[in-house]
PDB file of C-alpha atoms in Angstrom:
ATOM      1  CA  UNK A   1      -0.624  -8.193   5.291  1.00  0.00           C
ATOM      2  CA  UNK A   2       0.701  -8.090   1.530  1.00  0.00           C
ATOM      3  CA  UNK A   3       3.542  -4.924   2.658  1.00  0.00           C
ATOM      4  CA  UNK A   4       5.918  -7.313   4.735  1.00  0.00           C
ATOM      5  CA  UNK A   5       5.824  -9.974   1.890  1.00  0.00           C
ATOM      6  CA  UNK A   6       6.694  -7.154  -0.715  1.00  0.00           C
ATOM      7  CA  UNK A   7       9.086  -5.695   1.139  1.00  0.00           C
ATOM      8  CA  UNK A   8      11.262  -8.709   1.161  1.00  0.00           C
ATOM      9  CA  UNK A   9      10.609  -9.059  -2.500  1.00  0.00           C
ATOM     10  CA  UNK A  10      11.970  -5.346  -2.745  1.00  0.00           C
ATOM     11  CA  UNK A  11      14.766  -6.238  -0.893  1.00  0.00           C
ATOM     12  CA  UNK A  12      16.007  -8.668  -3.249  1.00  0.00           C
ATOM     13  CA  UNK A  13      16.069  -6.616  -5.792  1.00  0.00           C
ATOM     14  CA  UNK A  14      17.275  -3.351  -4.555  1.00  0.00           C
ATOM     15  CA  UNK A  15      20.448  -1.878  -5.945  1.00  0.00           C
ATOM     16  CA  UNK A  16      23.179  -0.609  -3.852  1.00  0.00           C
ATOM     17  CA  UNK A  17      22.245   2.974  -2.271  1.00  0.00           C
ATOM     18  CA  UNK A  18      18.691   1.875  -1.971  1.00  0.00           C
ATOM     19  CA  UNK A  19      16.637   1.058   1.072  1.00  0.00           C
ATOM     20  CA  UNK A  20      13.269  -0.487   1.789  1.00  0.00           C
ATOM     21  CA  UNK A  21      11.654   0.492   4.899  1.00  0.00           C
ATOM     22  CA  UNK A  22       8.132  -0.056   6.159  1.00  0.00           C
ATOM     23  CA  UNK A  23       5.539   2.756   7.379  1.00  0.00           C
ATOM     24  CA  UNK A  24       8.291   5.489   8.191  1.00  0.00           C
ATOM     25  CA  UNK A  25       7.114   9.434   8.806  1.00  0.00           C
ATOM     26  CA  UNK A  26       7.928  11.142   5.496  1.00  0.00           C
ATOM     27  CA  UNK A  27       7.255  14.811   5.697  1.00  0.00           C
ATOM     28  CA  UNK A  28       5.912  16.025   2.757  1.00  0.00           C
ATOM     29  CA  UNK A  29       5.163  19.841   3.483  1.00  0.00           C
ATOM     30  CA  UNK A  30       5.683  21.729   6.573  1.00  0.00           C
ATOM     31  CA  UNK A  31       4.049  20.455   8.996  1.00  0.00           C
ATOM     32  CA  UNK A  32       2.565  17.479   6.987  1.00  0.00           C
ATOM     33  CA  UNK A  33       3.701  14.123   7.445  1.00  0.00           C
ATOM     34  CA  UNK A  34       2.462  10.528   5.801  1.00  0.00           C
ATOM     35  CA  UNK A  35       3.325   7.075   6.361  1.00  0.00           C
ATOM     36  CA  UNK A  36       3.528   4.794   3.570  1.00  0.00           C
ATOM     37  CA  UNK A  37       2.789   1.490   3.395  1.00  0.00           C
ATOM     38  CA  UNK A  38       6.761   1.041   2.042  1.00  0.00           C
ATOM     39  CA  UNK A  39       9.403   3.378   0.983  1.00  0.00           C
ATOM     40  CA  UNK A  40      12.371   2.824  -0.596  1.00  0.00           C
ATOM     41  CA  UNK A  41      15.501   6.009   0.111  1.00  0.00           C
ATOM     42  CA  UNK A  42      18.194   6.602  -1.168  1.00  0.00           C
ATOM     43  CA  UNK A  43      20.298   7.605   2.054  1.00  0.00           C
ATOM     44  CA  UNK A  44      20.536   2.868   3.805  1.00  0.00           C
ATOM     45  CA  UNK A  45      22.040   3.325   7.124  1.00  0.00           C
ATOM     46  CA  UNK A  46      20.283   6.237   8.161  1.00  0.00           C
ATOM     47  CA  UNK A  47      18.265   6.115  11.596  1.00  0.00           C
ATOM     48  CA  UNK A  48      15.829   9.107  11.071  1.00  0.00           C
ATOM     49  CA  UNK A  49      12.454   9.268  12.962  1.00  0.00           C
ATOM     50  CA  UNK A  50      11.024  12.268  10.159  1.00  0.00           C
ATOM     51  CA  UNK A  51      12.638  11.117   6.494  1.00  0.00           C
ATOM     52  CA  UNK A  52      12.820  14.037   3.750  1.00  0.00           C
ATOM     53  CA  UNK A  53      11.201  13.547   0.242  1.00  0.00           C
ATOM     54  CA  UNK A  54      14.619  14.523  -0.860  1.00  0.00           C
ATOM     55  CA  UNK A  55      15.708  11.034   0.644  1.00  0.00           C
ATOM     56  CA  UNK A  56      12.901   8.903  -0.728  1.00  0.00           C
ATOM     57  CA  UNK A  57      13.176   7.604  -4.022  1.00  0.00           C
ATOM     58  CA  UNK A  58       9.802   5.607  -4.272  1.00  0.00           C
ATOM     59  CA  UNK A  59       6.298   5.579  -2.310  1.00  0.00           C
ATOM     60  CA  UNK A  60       4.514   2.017  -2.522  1.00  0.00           C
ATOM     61  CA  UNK A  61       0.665   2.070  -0.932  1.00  0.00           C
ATOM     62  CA  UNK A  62      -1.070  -0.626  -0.786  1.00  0.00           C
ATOM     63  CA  UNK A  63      -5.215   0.487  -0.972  1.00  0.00           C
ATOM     64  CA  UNK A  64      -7.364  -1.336   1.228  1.00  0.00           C
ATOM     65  CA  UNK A  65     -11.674  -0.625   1.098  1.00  0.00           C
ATOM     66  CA  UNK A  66     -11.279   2.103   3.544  1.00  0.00           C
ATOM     67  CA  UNK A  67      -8.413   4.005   2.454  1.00  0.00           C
ATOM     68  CA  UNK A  68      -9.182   4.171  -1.405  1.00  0.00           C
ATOM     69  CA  UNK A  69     -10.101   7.807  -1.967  1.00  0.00           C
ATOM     70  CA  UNK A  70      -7.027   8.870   0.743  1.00  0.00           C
ATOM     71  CA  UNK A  71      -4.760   6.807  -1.245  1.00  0.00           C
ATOM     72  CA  UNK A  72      -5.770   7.604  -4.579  1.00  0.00           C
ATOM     73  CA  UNK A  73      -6.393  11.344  -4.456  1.00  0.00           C
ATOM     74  CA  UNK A  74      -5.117  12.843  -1.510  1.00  0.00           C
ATOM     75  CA  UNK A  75      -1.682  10.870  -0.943  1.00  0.00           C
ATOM     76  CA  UNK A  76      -0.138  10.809  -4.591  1.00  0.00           C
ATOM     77  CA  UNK A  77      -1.283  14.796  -5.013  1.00  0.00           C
ATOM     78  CA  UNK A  78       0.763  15.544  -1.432  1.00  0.00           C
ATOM     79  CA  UNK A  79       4.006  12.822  -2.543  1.00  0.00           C
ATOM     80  CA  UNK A  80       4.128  14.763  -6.054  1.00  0.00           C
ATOM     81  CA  UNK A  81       4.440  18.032  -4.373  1.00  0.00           C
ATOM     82  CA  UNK A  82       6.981  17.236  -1.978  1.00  0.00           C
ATOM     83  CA  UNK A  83       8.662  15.993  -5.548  1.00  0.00           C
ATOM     84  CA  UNK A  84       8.937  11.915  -4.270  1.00  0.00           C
ATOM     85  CA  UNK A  85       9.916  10.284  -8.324  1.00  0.00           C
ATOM     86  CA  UNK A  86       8.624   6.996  -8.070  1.00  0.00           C
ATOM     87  CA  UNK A  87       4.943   5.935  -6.798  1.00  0.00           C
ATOM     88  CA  UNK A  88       3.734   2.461  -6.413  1.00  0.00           C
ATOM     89  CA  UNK A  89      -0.180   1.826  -5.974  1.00  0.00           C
ATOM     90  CA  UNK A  90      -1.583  -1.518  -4.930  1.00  0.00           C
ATOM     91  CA  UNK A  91      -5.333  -2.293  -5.248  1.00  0.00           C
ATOM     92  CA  UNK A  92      -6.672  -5.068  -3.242  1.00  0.00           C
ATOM     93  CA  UNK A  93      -9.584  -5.661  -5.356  1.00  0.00           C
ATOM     94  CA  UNK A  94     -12.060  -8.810  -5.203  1.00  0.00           C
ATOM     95  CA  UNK A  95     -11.013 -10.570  -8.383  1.00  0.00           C
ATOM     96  CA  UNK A  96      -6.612 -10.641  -7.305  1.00  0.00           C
ATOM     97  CA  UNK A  97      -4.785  -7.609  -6.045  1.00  0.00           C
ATOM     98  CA  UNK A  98      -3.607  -5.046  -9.151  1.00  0.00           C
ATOM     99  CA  UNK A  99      -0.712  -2.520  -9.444  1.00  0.00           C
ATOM    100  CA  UNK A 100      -0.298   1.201 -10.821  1.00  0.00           C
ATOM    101  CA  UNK A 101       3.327   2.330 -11.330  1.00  0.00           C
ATOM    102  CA  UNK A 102       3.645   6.033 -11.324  1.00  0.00           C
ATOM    103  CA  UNK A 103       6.980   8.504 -12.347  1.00  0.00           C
ATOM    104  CA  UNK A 104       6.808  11.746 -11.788  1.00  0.00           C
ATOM    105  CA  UNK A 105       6.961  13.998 -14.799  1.00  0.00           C
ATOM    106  CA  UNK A 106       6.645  17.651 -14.560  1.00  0.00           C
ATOM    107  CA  UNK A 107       4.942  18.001 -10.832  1.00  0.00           C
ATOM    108  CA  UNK A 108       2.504  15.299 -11.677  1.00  0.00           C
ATOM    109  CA  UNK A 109       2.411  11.138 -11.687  1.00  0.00           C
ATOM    110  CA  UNK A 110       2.121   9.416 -14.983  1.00  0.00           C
ATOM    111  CA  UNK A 111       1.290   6.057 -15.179  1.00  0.00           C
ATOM    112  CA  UNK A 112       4.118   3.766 -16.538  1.00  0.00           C
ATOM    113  CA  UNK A 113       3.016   0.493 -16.156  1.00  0.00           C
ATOM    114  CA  UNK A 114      -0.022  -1.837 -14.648  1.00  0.00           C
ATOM    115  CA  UNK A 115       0.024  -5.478 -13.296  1.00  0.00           C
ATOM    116  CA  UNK A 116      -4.017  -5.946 -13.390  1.00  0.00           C
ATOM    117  CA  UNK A 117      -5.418  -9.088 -12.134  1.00  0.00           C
ATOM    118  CA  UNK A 118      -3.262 -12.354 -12.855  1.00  0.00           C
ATOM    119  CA  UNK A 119      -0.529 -10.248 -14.224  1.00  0.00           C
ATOM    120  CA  UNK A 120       2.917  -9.919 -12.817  1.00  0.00           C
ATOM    121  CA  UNK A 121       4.201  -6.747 -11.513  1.00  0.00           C
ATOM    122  CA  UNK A 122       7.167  -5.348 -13.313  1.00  0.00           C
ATOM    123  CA  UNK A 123       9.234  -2.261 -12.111  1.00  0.00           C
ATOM    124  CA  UNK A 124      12.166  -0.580 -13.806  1.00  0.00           C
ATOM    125  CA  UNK A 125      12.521   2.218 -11.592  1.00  0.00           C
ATOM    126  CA  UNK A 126      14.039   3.223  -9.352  1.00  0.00           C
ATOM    127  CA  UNK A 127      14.865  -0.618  -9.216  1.00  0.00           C
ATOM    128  CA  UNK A 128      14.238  -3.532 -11.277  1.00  0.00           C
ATOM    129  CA  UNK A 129      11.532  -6.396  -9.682  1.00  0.00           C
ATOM    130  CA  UNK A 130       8.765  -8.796 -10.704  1.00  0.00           C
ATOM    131  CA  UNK A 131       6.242  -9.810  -8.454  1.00  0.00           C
ATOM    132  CA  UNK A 132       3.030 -11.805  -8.693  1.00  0.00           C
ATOM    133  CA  UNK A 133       0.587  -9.745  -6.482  1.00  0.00           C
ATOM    134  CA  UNK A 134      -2.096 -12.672  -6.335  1.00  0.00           C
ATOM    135  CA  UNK A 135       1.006 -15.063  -5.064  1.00  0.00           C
ATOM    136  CA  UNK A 136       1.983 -12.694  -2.417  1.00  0.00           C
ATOM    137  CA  UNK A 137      -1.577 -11.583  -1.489  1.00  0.00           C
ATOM    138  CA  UNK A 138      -2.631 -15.690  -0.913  1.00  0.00           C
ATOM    139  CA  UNK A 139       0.628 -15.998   0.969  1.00  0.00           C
ATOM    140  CA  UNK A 140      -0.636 -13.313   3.634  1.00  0.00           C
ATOM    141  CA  UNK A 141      -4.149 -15.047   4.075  1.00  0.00           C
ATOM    142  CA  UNK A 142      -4.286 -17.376   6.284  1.00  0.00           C
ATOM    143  CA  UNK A 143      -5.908 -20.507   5.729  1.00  0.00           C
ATOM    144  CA  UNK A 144      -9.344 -21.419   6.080  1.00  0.00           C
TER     145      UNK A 144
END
C-alpha cells in the first residue's frame, strides 16, 4: 500500500508541532466520523481515539477504483465543513499514480497544485515535501 511509504516520506519532512498519523477517527460533524488514509495534526504526543478537525492540519486520501466517487465528492465536501485547511488527493490511475493538492479558501477546496503522471509531488503547506508517486507506488508492488 502507497500510505505507509508516504507517511514516512511525510515524516521527514514535517516541521516541529506536526504529526503524521495513519487511518485515525476524525470527527467531522456530530456524529460523523472518517478515517483518512493519513493525517497530519497539529497537537504530536496526543493519544486520542476521536481527533477534532480543529487538531488536523491536513487530510491525504489516497483513491483506489472503488472508493473514487466517496473520495472525491463526499469526503472533501464533509473535511471542508468541519474546516480541515489542507487536503491531499491521490489517484491511483493506470498510466502512474497522480496528486491534487487542495487549501481551503472560504468553506471550499481550491486546487493549488498537481503532480500528474511522471511528475513529482510538491507540497508547501502545511509542510514542505517532494515525492515521486510512481517511485513510491512501484515500491509497494510486489514483484512479479
Amino acid at each position: 500500500m502507497l500510505s505507509p511509504l508516504l507517511r514516512a516520506r511525510c515524516l521527514r519532512s514535517v516541521t516541529h508541532g506536526l504529526q503524521v498519523f495513519e487511518a485515525i477517527n476524525v470527527r467531522v460533524a456530530p456524529g460523523k466520523i472518517l478515517i483518512p488514509d493519513l493525517a497530519v495534526v497539529t497537537n504530536p504526543g496526543d493519544d486520542l481515539t476521536v481527533w477534532q478537525p480543529t487538531g488536523v492540519a491536513m487530510i491525504v486520501e489516497i483513491t483506489s477504483p472503488g472508493s473514487v466517487a466517496f473520495d472525491r465528492a463526499i469526503k472533501p465536501e464533509l473535511y471542508a465543513r468541519a474546516g480541515i485547511p489542507h487536503h491531499l488527493r491521490i489517484e491511483l490511475t493506470r498510466v502512474a499514480p497522480e496528486g491534487a493538492v487542495y487549501r481551503l479558501e472560504r468553506g471550499r477546496y481550491v486546487e493549488v497544485g498537481r503532480a500528474l503522471p511522471g511528475e513529482t509531488l510538491r507540497l508547501a503547506e502545511p509542510f514542505v515535501v517532494e515525492a515521486d508517486l510512481a517511485v513510491l507506488s512501484t515500491a509497494t508492488r510486489p514483484l512479479a
